[in-house]
Tab-separated table of C-alpha atoms in Angstrom:
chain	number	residue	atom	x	y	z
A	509	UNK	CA	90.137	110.379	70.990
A	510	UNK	CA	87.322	112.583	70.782
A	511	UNK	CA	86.140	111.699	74.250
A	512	UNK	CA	88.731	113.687	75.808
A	513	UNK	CA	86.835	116.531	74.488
A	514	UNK	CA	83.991	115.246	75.794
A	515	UNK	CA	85.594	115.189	79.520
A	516	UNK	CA	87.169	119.014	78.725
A	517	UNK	CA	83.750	120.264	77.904
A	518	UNK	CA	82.387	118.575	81.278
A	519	UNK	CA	84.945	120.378	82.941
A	520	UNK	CA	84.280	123.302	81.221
A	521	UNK	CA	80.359	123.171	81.107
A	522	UNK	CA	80.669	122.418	84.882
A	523	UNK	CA	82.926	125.774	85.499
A	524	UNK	CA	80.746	128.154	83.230
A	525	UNK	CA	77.243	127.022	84.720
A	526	UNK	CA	79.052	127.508	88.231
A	527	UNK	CA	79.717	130.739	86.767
A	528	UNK	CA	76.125	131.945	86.036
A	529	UNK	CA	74.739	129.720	88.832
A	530	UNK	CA	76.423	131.847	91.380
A	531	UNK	CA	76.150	135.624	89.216
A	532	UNK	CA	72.530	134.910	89.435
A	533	UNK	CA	72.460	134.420	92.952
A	534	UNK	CA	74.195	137.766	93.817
A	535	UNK	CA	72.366	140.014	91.061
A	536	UNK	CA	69.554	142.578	92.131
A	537	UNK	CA	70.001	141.458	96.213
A	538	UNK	CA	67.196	143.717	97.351
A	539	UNK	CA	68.469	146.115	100.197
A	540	UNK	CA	65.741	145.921	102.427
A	541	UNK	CA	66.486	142.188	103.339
A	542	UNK	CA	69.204	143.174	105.718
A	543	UNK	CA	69.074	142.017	109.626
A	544	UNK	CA	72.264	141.398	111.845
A	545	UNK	CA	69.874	140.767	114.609
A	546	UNK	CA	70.392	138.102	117.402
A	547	UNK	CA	67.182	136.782	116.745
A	548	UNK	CA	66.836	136.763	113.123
A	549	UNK	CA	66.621	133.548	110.851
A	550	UNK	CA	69.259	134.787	108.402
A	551	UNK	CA	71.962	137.343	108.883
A	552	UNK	CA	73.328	139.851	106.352
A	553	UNK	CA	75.639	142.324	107.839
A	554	UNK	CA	77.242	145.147	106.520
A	555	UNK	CA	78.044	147.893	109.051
A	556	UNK	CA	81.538	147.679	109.573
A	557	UNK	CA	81.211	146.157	112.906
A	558	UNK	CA	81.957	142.870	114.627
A	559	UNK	CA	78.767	140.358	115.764
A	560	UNK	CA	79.209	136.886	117.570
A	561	UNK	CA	76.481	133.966	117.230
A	562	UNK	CA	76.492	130.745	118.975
A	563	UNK	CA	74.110	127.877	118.746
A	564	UNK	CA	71.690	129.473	116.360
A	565	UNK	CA	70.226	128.267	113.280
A	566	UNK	CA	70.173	130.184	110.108
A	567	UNK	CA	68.061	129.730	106.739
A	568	UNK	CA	66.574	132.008	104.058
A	569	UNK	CA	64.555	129.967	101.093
A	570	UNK	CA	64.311	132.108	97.758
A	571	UNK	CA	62.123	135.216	97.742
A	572	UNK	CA	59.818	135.959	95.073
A	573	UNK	CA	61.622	138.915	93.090
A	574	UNK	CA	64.437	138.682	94.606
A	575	UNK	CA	68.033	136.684	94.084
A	576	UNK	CA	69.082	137.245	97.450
A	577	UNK	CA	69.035	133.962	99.268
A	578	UNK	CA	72.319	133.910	101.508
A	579	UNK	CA	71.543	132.270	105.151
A	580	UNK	CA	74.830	134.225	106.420
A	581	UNK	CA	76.264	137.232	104.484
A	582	UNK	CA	78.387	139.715	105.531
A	583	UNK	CA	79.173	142.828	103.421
A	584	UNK	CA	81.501	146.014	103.644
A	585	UNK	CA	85.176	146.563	105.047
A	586	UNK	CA	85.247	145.885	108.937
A	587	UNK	CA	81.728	143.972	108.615
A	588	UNK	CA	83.045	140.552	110.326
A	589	UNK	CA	80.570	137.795	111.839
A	590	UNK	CA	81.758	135.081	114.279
A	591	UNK	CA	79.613	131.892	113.896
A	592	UNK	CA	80.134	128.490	116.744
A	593	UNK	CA	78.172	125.607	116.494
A	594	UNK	CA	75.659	127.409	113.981
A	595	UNK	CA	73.755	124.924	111.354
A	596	UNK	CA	72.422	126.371	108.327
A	597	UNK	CA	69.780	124.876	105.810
A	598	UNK	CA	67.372	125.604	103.035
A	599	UNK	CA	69.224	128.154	101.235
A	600	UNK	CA	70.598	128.808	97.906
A	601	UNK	CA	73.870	130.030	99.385
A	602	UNK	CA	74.781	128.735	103.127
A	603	UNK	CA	77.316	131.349	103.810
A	604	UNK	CA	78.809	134.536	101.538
A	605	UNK	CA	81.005	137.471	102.333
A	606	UNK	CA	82.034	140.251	100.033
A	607	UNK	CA	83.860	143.973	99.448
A	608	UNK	CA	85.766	143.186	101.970
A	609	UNK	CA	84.036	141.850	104.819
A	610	UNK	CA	84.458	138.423	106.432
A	611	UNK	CA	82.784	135.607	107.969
A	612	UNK	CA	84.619	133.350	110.677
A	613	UNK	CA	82.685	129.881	111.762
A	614	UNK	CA	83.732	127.472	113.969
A	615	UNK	CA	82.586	123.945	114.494
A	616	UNK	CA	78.878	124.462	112.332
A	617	UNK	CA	77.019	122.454	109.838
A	618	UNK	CA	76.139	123.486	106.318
A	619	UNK	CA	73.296	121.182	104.689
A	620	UNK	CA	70.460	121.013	102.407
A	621	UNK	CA	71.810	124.263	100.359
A	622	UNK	CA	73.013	125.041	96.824
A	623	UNK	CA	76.619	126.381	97.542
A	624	UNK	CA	78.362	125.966	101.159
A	625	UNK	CA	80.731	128.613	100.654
A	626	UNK	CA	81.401	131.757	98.229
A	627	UNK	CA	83.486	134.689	98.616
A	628	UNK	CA	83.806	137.338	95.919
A	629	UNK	CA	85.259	140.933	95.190
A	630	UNK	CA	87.673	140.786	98.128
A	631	UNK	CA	85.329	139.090	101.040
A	632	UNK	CA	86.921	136.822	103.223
A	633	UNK	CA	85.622	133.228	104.760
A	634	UNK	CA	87.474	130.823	107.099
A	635	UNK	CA	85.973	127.914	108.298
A	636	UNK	CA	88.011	125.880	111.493
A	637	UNK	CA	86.006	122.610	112.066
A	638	UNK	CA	82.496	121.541	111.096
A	639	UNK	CA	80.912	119.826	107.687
A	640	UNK	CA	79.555	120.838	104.257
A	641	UNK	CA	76.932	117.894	103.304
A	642	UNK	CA	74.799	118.652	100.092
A	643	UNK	CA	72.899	117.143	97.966
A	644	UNK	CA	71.170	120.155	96.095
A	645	UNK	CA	69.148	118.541	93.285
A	646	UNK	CA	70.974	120.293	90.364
A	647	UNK	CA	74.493	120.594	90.960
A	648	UNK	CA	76.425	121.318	94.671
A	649	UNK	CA	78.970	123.541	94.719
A	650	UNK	CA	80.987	122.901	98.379
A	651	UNK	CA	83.469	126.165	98.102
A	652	UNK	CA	83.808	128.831	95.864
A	653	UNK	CA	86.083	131.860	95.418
A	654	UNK	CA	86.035	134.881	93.301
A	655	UNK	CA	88.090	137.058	95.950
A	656	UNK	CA	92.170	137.167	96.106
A	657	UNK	CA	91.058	137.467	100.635
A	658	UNK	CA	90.027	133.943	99.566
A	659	UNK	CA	88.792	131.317	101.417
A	660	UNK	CA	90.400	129.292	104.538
A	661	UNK	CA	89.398	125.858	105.551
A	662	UNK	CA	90.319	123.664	108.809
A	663	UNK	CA	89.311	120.022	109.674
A	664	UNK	CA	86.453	120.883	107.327
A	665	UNK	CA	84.944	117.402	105.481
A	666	UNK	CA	82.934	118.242	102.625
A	667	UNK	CA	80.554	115.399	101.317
A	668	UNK	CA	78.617	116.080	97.772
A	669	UNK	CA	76.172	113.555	96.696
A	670	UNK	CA	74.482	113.532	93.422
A	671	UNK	CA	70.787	115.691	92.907
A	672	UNK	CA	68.151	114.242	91.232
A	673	UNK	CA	69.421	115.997	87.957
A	674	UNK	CA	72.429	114.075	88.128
A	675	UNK	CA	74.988	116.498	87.499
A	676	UNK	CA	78.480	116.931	88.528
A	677	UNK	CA	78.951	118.338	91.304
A	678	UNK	CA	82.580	120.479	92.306
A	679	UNK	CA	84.277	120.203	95.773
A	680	UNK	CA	85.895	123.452	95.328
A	681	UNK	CA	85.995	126.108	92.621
A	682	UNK	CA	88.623	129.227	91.866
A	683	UNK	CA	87.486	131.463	89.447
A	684	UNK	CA	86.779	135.520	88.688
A	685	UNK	CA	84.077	137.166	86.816
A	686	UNK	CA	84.274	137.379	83.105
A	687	UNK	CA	87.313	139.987	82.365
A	688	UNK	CA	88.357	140.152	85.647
A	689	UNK	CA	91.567	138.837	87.275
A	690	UNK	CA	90.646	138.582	91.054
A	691	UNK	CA	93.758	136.114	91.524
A	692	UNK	CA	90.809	134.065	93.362
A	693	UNK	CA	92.352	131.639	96.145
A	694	UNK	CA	91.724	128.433	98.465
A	695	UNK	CA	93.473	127.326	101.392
A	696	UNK	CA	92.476	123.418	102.901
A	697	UNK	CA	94.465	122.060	105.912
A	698	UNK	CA	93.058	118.585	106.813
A	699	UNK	CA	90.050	117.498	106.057
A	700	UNK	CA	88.336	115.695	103.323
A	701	UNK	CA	86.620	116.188	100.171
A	702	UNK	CA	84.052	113.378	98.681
A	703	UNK	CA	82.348	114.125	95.928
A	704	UNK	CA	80.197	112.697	93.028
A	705	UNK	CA	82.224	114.623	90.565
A	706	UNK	CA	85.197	116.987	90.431
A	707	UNK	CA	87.351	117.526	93.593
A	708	UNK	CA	88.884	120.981	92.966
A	709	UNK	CA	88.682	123.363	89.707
A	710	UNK	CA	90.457	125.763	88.894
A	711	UNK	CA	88.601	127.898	85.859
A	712	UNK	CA	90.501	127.848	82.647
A	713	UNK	CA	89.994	131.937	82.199
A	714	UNK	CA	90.629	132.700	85.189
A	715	UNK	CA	93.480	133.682	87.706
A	716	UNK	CA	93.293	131.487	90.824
A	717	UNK	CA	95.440	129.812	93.769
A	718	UNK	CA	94.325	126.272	95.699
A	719	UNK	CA	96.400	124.622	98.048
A	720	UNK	CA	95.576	121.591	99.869
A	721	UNK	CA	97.487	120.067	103.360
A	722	UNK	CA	96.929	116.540	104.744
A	723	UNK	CA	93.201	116.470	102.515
A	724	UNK	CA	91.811	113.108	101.753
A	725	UNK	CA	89.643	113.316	98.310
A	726	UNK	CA	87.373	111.100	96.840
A	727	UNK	CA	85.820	111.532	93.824
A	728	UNK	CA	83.032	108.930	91.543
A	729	UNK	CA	81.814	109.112	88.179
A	730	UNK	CA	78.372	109.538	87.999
A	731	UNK	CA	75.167	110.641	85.609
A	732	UNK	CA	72.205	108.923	83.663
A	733	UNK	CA	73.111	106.235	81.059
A	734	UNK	CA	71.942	109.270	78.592
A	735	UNK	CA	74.541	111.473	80.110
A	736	UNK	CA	77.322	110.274	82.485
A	737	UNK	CA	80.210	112.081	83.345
A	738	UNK	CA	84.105	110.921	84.685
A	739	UNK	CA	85.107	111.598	87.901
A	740	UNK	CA	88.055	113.865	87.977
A	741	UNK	CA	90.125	114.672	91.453
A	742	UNK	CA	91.878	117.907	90.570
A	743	UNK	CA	91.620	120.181	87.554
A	744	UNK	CA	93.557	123.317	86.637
A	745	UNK	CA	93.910	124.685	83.210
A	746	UNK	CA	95.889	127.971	83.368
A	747	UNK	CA	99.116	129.024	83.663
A	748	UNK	CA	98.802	132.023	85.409
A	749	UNK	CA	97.246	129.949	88.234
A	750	UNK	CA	98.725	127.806	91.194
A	751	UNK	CA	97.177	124.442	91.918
A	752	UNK	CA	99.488	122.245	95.038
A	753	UNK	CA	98.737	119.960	97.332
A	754	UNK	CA	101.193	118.321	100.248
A	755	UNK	CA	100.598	115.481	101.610
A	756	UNK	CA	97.256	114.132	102.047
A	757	UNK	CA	95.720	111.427	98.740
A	758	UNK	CA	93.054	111.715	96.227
A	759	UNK	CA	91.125	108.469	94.898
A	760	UNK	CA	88.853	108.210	91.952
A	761	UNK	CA	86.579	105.690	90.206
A	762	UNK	CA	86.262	106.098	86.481
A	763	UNK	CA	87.708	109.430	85.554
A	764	UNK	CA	91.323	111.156	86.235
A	765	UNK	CA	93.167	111.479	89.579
A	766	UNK	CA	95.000	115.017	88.537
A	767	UNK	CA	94.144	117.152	84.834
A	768	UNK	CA	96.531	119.605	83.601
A	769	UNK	CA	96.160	121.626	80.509
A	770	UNK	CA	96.437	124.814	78.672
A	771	UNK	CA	100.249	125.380	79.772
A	772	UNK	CA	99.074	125.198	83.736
A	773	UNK	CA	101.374	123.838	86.267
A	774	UNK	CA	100.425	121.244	89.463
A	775	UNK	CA	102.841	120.580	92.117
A	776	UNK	CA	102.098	117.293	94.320
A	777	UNK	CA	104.261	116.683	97.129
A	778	UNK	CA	103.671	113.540	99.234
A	779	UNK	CA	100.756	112.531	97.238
A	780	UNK	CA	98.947	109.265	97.101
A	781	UNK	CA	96.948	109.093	93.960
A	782	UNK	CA	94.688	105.644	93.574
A	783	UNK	CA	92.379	104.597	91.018
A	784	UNK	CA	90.267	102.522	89.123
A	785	UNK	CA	88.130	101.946	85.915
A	786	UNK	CA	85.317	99.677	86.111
A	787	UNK	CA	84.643	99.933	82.044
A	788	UNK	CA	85.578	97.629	79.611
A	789	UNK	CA	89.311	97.789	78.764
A	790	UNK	CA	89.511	100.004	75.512
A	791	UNK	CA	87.672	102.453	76.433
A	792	UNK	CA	89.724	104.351	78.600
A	793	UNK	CA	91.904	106.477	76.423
A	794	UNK	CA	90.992	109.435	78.149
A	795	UNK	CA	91.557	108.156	81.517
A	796	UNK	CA	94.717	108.318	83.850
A	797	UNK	CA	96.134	108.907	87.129
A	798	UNK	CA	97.755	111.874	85.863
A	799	UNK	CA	96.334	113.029	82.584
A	800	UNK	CA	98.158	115.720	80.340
A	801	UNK	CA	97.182	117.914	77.559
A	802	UNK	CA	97.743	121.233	75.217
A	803	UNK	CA	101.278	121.877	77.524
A	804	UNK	CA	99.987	120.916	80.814
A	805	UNK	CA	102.652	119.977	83.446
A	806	UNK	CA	103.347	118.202	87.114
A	807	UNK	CA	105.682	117.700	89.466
A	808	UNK	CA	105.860	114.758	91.844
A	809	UNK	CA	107.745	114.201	94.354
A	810	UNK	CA	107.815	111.402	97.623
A	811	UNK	CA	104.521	110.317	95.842
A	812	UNK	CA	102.854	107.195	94.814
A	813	UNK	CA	100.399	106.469	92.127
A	814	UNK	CA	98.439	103.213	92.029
A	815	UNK	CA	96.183	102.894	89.126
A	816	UNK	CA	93.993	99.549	87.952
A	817	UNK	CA	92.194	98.848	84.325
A	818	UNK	CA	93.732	102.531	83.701
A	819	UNK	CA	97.238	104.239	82.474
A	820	UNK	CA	98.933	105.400	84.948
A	821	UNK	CA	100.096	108.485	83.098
A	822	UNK	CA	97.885	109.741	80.044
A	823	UNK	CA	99.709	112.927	77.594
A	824	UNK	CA	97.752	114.091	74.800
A	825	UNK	CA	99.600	116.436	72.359
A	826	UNK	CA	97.380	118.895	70.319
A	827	UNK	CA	98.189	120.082	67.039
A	828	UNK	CA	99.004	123.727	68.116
A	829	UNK	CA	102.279	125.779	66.391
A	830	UNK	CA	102.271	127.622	69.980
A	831	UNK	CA	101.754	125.401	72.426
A	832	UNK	CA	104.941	123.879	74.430
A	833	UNK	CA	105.052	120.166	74.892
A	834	UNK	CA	103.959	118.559	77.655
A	835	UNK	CA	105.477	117.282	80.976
A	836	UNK	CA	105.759	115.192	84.031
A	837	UNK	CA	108.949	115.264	86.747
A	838	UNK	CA	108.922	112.292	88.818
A	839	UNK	CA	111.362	112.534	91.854
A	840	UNK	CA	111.774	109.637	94.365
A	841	UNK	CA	108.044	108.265	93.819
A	842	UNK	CA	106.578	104.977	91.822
A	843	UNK	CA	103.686	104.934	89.427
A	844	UNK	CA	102.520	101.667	88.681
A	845	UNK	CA	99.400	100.229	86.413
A	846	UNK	CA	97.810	97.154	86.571
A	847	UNK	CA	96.459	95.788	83.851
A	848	UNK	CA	97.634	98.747	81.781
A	849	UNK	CA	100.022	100.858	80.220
A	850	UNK	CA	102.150	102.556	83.086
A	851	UNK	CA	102.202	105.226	80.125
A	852	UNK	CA	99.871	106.505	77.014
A	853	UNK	CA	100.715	108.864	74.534
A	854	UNK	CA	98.928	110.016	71.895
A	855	UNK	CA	97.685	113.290	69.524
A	856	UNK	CA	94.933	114.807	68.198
A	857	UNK	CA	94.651	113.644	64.928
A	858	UNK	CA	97.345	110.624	64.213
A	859	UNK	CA	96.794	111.043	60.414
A	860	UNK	CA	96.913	114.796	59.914
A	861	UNK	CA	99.408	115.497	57.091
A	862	UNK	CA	102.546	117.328	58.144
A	863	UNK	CA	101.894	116.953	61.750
A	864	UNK	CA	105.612	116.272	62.408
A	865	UNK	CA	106.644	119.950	61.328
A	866	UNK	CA	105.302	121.490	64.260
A	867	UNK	CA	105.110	118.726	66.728
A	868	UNK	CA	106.312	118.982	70.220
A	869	UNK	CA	107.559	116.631	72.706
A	870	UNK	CA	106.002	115.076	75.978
A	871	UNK	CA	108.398	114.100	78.233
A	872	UNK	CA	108.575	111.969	81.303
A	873	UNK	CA	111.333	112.606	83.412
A	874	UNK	CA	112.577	110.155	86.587
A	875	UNK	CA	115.003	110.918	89.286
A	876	UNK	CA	116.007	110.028	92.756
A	877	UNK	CA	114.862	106.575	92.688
A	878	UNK	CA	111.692	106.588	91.595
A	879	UNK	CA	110.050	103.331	89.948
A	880	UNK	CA	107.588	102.747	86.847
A	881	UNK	CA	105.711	100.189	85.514
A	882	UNK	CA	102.680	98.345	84.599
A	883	UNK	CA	101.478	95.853	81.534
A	884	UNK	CA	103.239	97.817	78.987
A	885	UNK	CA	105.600	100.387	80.154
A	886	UNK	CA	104.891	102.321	76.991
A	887	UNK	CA	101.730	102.566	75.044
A	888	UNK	CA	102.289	104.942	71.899
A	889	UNK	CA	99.172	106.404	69.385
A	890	UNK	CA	101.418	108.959	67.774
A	891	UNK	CA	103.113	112.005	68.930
A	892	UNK	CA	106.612	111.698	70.165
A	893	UNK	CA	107.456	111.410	74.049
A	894	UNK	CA	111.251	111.333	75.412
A	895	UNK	CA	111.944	109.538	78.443
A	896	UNK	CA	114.323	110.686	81.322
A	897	UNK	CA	115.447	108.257	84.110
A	898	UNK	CA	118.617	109.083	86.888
A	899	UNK	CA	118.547	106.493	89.454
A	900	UNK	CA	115.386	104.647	88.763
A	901	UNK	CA	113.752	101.760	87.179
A	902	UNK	CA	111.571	101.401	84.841
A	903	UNK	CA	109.886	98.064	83.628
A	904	UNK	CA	107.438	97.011	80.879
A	905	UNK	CA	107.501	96.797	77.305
A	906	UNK	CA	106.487	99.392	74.212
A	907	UNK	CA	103.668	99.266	71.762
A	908	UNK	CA	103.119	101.494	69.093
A	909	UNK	CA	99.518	101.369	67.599
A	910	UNK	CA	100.867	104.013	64.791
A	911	UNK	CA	102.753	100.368	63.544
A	912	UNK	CA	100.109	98.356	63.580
A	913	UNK	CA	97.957	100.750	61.270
């Protein structure tokens, strides 16, 4: 099982280099690169007033001795910018707002940059319309937030493809500065998110809020054959943090539809999770449509999870005195696996002595005619796992691996 450590670092890795990625952009922003001008090629504003641009273009590469490289910016309470049918390029940061001031686009284009979207200490973005498209030859970043203003999206589709450096790239990120709480949040009505790499991330030390409506994602696995990564549709790892989504579907090719851990919480409503693994069968252990660890919980409800070569539900209980045990409520949806386990359980080390005395338990719990199944119903690698069913079916048989030892 040590290769679900090997996805939690990704996750991890991916989150902290956002992290420093994005401090570096912001540190030592030289003051004298500020024009709000009509007929500038870059806008930072920060004079408490409001400015409208249509039709313009906007760009700023990197300047020698400086980290300031934000195509749009605006900066300072009452600073707002209105943006229609604006396309912005060749930046390390397409658009940014901050302390409190707030940029409003409509129906633009964001390409050919680092980060589409980042918002910290309290500025404000909202996007109605338009596309984030990158491609950045590190790692993309579509949307970030590291403001509780947060950032709004409408009919936005965000499309990340992989950089020459083949790294994972994040659809959207909440997170705060190291020891800060900044309660960081993301709003997405419609739209779509494809990515080579993680849909949405929530930081596991940080504070943060995303909530999706009606969003398609996509997500593929990706990487060299030295160093590949899983794809993974929705992360969250805290449980002072609110991940939910309504409606709308995630799909994913070798990786996890929805990761919970460290005691966070995810609430799907109306979701259609689909998935597939293209490995060889056995090595997938760390795969799932919904994938559980160290107390990590969901709720579904009027959803459907379709899963193929992978379990449809993966729990994975740590050895941890403190930690509670895992858990998934199923009301009136079906989960079903072909080819596979509808469930796995199993523990961080199966032959640590006295595991049992401080072992929790993972339970699945169905209600209001929901359905389960798949090749096995039950796949079992230690650990212990109860399941709940009112008014629903469940089909497949049990094998524990623990027996066969």
């Amino acid at each position: 099982m040590l290769k679900v450590f090997k996805n939690y670092t990704y996750v991890c890795a991916c989150t902290t280099s956002a992290f420093f990625f994005l401090q570096n952009i912001d540190v030592n922003a030289t003051s004298e690169m500020t024009d709000c001008s009509e007929s500038s090629s870059f806008l930072k504003c920060s004079d408490g007033k409001t400015h409208t641009f249509t039709s313009k273009s906007y760009q700023l590469n990197e300047q020698k001795g400086s980290s300031f490289s934000k195509a749009v910016s605006a900066e300072k309470s009452g600073t707002v910018i209105n943006a229609e049918n604006i396309t912005i390029t060749n930046s390390k940061t397409g658009v940014f707002a901050k302390e409190y001031g707030k940029v409003i686009l409509q129906n633009s284009t964001i390409k050919e940059v680092a980060e589409g979207l980042s918002a910290s200490e309290n500025g404000a973005i909202k996007m109605v319309g338009g596309t984030i498209n990158l491609n950045y030859y590190e790692r993309s970043i579509g949307v970030s937030s590291w403001s509780s203003q947060g950032i709004e999206l409408e009919n936005v589709n965000i499309t990340l493809r992989e950089g020459k450096e083949q790294r994972a790239n994040m659809g959207l990120y909440a997170g705060c500065s190291l020891n800060k709480m900044c309660n960081a949040k993301i709003t997405m009505t419609n739209g779509s998110i494809d990515v080579v790499g993680t849909g949405a991330v929530i930081d596991k030390s940080s504070q943060g809020d995303i909530s999706l409506t009606n969003v398609k994602i996509t997500v593929k696995s990706g990487g060299s054959n030295e160093y590949p990564y899983d794809s993974l549709g929705m992360y969250i790892a805290n449980n002072n943090s609110k991940l939910e989504m309504i409606n709308g579907s995630i799909d994913f090719t070798n990786g996890v539809g929805v990761l919970v851990g460290e005691k966070g919480h995810a609430d799907l409503d109306g979701v259609i999770i689909t998935g597939k693994n293209n490995d060889d069968k056995g090595t997938t252990d760390d795969r799932g449509g919904l994938y559980l660890d160290t107390g990590g919980s969901i709720f579904l409800k009027d959803g459907r999870v379709s899963v193929s070569n992978t379990y449809g539900i993966t729990m994975y209980q740590p050895v941890n005195r403190n930690m509670v045990g895992e858990k998934v409520d199923i009301e009136n949806s079906t989960i079903t696996a072909e080819k596979y386990p509808a469930i796995y359980i199993t523990k961080q080390n199966s032959l640590m002595e006295n595991f049992y005395a401080h072992e929790k338990i993972s339970i699945v719990k169905l209600s209001k005619n929901s359905n389960i199944s798949g090749d096995l119903l039950l796949k079992a690698k230690g650990g212990i796992i109860e399941i709940q069913a009112d008014q629903s079916t469940l089909k497949g048989g049990f094998l524990s691996l623990m027996e066969l030892l």
